[in-house]
Short mmCIF file of C-alpha atoms in Angstrom, two decimals:
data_model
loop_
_atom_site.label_atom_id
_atom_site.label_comp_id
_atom_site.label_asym_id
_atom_site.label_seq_id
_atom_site.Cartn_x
_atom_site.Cartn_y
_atom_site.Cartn_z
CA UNK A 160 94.42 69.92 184.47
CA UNK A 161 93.05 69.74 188.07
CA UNK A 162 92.70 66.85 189.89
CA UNK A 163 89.34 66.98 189.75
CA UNK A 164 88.45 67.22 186.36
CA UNK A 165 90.86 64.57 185.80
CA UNK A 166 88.52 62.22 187.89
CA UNK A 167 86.10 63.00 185.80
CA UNK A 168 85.33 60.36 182.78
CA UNK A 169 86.42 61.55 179.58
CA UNK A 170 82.62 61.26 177.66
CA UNK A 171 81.25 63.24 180.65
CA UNK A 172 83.92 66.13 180.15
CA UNK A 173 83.25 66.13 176.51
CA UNK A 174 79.16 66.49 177.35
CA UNK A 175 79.89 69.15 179.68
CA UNK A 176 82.03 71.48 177.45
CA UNK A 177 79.52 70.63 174.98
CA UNK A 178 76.41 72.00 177.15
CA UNK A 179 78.70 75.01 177.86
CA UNK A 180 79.09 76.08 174.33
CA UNK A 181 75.31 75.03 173.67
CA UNK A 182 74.41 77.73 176.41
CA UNK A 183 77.00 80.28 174.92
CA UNK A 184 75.52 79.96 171.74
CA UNK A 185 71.67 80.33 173.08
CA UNK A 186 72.94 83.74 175.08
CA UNK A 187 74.82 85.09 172.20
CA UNK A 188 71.11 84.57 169.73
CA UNK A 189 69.24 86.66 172.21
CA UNK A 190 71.55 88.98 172.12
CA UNK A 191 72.18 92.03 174.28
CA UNK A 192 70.23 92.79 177.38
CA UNK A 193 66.92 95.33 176.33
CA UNK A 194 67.71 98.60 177.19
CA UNK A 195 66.17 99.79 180.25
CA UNK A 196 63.07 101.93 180.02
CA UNK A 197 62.05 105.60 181.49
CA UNK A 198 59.54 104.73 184.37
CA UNK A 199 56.22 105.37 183.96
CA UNK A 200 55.58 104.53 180.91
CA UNK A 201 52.85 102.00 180.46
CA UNK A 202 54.03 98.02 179.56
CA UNK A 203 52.04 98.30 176.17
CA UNK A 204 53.27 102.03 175.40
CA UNK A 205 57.17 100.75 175.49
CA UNK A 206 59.00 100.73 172.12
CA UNK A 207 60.83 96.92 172.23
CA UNK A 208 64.19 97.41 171.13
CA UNK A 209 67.95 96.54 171.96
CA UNK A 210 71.10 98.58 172.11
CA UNK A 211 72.35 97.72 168.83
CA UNK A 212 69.13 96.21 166.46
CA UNK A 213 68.02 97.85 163.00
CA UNK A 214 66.76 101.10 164.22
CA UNK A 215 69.48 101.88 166.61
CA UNK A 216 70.35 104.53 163.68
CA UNK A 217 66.89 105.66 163.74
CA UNK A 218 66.99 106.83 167.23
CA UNK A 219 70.15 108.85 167.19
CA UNK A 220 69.02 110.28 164.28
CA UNK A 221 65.59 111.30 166.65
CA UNK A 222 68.21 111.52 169.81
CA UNK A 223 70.35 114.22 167.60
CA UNK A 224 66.95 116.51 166.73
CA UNK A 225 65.92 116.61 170.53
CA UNK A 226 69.33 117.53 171.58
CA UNK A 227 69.98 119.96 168.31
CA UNK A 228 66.03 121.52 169.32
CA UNK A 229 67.11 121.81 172.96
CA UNK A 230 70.35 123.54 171.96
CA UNK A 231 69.94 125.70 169.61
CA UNK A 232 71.30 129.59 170.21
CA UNK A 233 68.46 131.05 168.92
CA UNK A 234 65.62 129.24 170.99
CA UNK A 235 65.98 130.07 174.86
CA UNK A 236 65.81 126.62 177.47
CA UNK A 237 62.87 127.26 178.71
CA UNK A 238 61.00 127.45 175.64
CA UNK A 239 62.84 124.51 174.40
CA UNK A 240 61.88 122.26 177.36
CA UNK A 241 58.62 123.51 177.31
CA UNK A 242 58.37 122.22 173.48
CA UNK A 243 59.34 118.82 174.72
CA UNK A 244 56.70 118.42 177.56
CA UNK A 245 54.06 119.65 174.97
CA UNK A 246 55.58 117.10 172.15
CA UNK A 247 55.61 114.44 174.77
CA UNK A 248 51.84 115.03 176.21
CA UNK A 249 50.39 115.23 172.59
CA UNK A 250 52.36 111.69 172.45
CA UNK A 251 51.35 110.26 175.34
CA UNK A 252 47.52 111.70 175.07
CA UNK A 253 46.98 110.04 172.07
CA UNK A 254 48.88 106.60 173.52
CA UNK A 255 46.46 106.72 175.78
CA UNK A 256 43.47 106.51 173.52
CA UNK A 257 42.52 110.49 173.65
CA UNK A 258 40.88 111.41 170.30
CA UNK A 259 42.00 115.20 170.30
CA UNK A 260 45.27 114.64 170.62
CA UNK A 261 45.95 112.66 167.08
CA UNK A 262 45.23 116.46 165.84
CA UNK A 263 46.00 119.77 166.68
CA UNK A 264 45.60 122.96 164.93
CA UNK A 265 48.40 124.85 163.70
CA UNK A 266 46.61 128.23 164.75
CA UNK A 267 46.54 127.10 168.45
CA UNK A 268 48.73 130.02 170.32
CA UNK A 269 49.92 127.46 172.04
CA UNK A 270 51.08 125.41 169.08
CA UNK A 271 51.93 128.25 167.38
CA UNK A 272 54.50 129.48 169.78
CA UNK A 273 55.63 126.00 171.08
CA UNK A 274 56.34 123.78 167.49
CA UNK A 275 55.71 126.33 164.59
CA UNK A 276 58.54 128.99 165.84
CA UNK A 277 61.11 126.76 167.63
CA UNK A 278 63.65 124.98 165.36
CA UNK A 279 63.09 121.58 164.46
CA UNK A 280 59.79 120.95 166.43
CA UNK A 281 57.52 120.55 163.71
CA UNK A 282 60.12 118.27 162.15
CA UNK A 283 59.53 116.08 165.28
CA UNK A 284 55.88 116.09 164.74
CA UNK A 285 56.80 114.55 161.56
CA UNK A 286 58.27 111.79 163.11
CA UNK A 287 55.70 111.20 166.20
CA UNK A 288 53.55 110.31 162.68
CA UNK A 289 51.80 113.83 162.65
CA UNK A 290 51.88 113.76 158.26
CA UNK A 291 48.45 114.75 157.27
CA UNK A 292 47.50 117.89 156.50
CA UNK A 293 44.03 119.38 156.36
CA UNK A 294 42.12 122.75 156.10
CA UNK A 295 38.74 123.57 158.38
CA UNK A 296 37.71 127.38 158.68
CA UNK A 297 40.67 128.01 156.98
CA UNK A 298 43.02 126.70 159.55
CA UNK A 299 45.61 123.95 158.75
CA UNK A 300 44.85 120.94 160.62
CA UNK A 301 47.96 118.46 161.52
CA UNK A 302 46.58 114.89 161.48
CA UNK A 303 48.04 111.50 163.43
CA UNK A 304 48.40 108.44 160.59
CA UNK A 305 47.76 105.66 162.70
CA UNK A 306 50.47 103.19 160.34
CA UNK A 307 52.80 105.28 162.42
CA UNK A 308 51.87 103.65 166.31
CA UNK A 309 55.83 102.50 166.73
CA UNK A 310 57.47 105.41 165.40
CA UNK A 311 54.76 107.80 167.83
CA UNK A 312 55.91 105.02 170.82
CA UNK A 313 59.69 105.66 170.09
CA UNK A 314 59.23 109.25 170.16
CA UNK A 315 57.07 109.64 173.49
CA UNK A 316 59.78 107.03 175.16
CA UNK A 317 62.89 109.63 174.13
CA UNK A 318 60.94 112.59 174.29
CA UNK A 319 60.85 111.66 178.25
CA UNK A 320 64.19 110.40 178.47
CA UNK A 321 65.01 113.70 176.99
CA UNK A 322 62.92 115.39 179.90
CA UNK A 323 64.26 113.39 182.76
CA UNK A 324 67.50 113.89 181.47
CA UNK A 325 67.52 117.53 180.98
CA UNK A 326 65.37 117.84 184.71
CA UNK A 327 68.28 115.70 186.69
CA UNK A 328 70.73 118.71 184.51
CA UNK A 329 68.68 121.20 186.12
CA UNK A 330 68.70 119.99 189.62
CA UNK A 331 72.59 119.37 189.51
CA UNK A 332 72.97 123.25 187.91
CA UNK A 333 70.36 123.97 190.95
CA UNK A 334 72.73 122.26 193.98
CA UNK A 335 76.17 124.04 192.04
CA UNK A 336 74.28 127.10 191.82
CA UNK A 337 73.86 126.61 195.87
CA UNK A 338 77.06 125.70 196.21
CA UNK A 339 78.61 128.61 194.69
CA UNK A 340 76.25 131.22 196.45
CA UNK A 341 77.21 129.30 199.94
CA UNK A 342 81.39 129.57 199.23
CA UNK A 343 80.58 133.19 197.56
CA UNK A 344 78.75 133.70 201.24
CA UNK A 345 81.66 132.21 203.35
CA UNK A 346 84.22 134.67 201.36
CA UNK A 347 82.52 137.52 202.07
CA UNK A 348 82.46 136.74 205.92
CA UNK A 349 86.41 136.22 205.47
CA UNK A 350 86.42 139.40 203.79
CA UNK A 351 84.00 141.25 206.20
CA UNK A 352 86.49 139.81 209.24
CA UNK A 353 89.40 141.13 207.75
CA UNK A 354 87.83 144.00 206.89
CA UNK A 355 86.52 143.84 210.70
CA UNK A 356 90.38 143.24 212.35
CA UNK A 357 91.99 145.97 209.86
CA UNK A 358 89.43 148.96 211.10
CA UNK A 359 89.83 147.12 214.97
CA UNK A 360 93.62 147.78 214.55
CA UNK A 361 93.43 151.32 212.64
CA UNK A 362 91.59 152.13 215.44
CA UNK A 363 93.20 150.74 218.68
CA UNK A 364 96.67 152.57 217.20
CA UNK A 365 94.92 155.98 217.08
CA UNK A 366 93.86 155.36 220.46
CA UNK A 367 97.27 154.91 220.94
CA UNK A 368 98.57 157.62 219.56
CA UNK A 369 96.02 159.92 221.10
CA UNK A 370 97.21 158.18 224.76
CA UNK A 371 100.62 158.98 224.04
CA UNK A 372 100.33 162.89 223.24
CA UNK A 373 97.68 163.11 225.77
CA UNK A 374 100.09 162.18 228.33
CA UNK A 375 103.32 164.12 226.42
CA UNK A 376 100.89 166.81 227.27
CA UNK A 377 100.31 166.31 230.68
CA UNK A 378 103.97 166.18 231.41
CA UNK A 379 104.68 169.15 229.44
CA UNK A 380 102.34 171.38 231.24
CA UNK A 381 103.65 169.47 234.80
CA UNK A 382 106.93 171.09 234.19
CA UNK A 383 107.43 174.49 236.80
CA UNK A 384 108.74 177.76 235.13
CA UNK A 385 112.29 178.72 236.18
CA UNK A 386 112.33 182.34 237.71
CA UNK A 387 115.40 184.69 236.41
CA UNK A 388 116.91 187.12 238.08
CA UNK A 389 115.63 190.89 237.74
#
C-alpha cells in the first residue's frame, strides 16, 4: 500500500472506497453515453435513445430496409437516393407542422415513380406511420396516424444519417475517381515520353545511316579511273 494511503485513517479509507463504488454504481444506472445525433435536426425533432435500449432492434431492423432499398440490383443509385431525400422531406415537412405532408397521393408522378416502383419504399412509409388509406376522385390517399410521432422521428433521424452517409460515400468515390484519372494522366505522359525518345532514336539512327552512305558515296565517286594501255 503506498505511503500515503497508509497515512490515511482507516474510517476515512473505508468512506472513500465507499463514495467510489457509490459513483460507479450512479454511472453504470445511466448507462451508456446517448448516441450522437445528425446535425440539423431540431432539439424537439430528435428520437431519445441509447446504443443498446429496447428499440435498438427496431432500428436495425429500419437501418437494414434503407440499406437493402439503397442496394438493391434492380433499382439504380440515383433513384434510390432520390427515394430517401423524398422519404426524409415528407418526414421532416410534417415534423415541422406542414399539413400536406401527413398525406400524399399515391397518383402523384412523383410518388409514383419515387415509393410505389422502388423496392421497399412504401414499406418505409409504413413505418414513418403513413397506415391509413383513403379514396378521393378515385385516387388512393396515404394518410399520417399521428399515435405514430416517435416512430415518424426515428425514421426522419436515419433517413438522414442514411443521406449523409451515402453523400460522404459519394464524395470519397468523387476524390478516387480524381485520383485515378490524375495517375491514368501521369501514365500516359510516361507512355507519350517513351513513345517520344523511341521515334527521337528511330530517327537520329536513320540520320545516321543516311550520313554514312552519303559519305560512302562521296568517296566512291572521289576515286580517279585507272587508264589501260591501248
Amino acid at each position: 500500500m503506498p505511503s500515503t494511503l497508509r497515512s490515511i485513517p482507516v474510517e476515512d479509507r473505508k468512506a472513500m472506497a465507499e463514495n467510489a463504488a457509490a459513483r460507479r454504481a450512479k454511472l453504470l444506472a445511466l448507462g451508456p453515453p446517448a448516441r450522437a445525433h445528425p446535425p440539423g435536426l431540431k432539439p424537439e425533432h430528435q428520437p431519445k435513445f441509447n446504443d443498446h435500449d429496447k428499440d435498438h432492434a427496431k432500428r436495425n431492423a429500419l437501418r437494414k430496409i434503407i440499406d437493402d432499398l439503397i442496394g438493391h440490383p434492380k433499382t439504380p443509385r440515383a433513384q434510390a437516393l432520390e427515394t430517401l431525400r423524398i422519404l426524409h422531406k415528407i418526414g421532416q415537412d410534417n415534423l415541422n407542422g406542414m399539413v400536406k405532408a401527413r398525406s400524399f397521393n399515391r397518383n402523384n408522378i412523383l410518388i409514383k415513380r419515387h415509393i410505389f416502383q422502388v423496392h421497399l419504399a412504401e414499406e418505409f412509409t409504413f413505418k414513418m406511420g403513413y397506415t391509413r388509406t383513403s379514396v378521393k376522385d378515385f385516387c388512393e390517399i396515404r394518410t399520417w396516424d399521428p399515435e405514430c410521432l416517435e416512430d415518424l422521428k426515428l425514421c426522419v433521424f436515419l433517413l438522414r444519417e442514411a443521406i449523409q452517409r451515402e453523400g460522404e460515400r459519394a464524395s470519397e468515390q468523387i476524390i478516387l475517381g480524381r485520383k485515378l484519372e490524375e495517375k491514368d494522366a501521369e501514365k500516359q505522359d510516361i507512355l507519350k515520353k517513351i513513345n517520344d525518345d523511341r521515334k527521337d532514336v528511330k530517327l537520329r539512327v536513320e540520320r545516321e545511316k543516311d550520313a554514312l552512305r552519303a559519305k560512302k558515296h562521296a568517296k566512291s565517286d572521289s576515286i580517279p579511273l585507272t587508264k589501260t594501255d591501248g
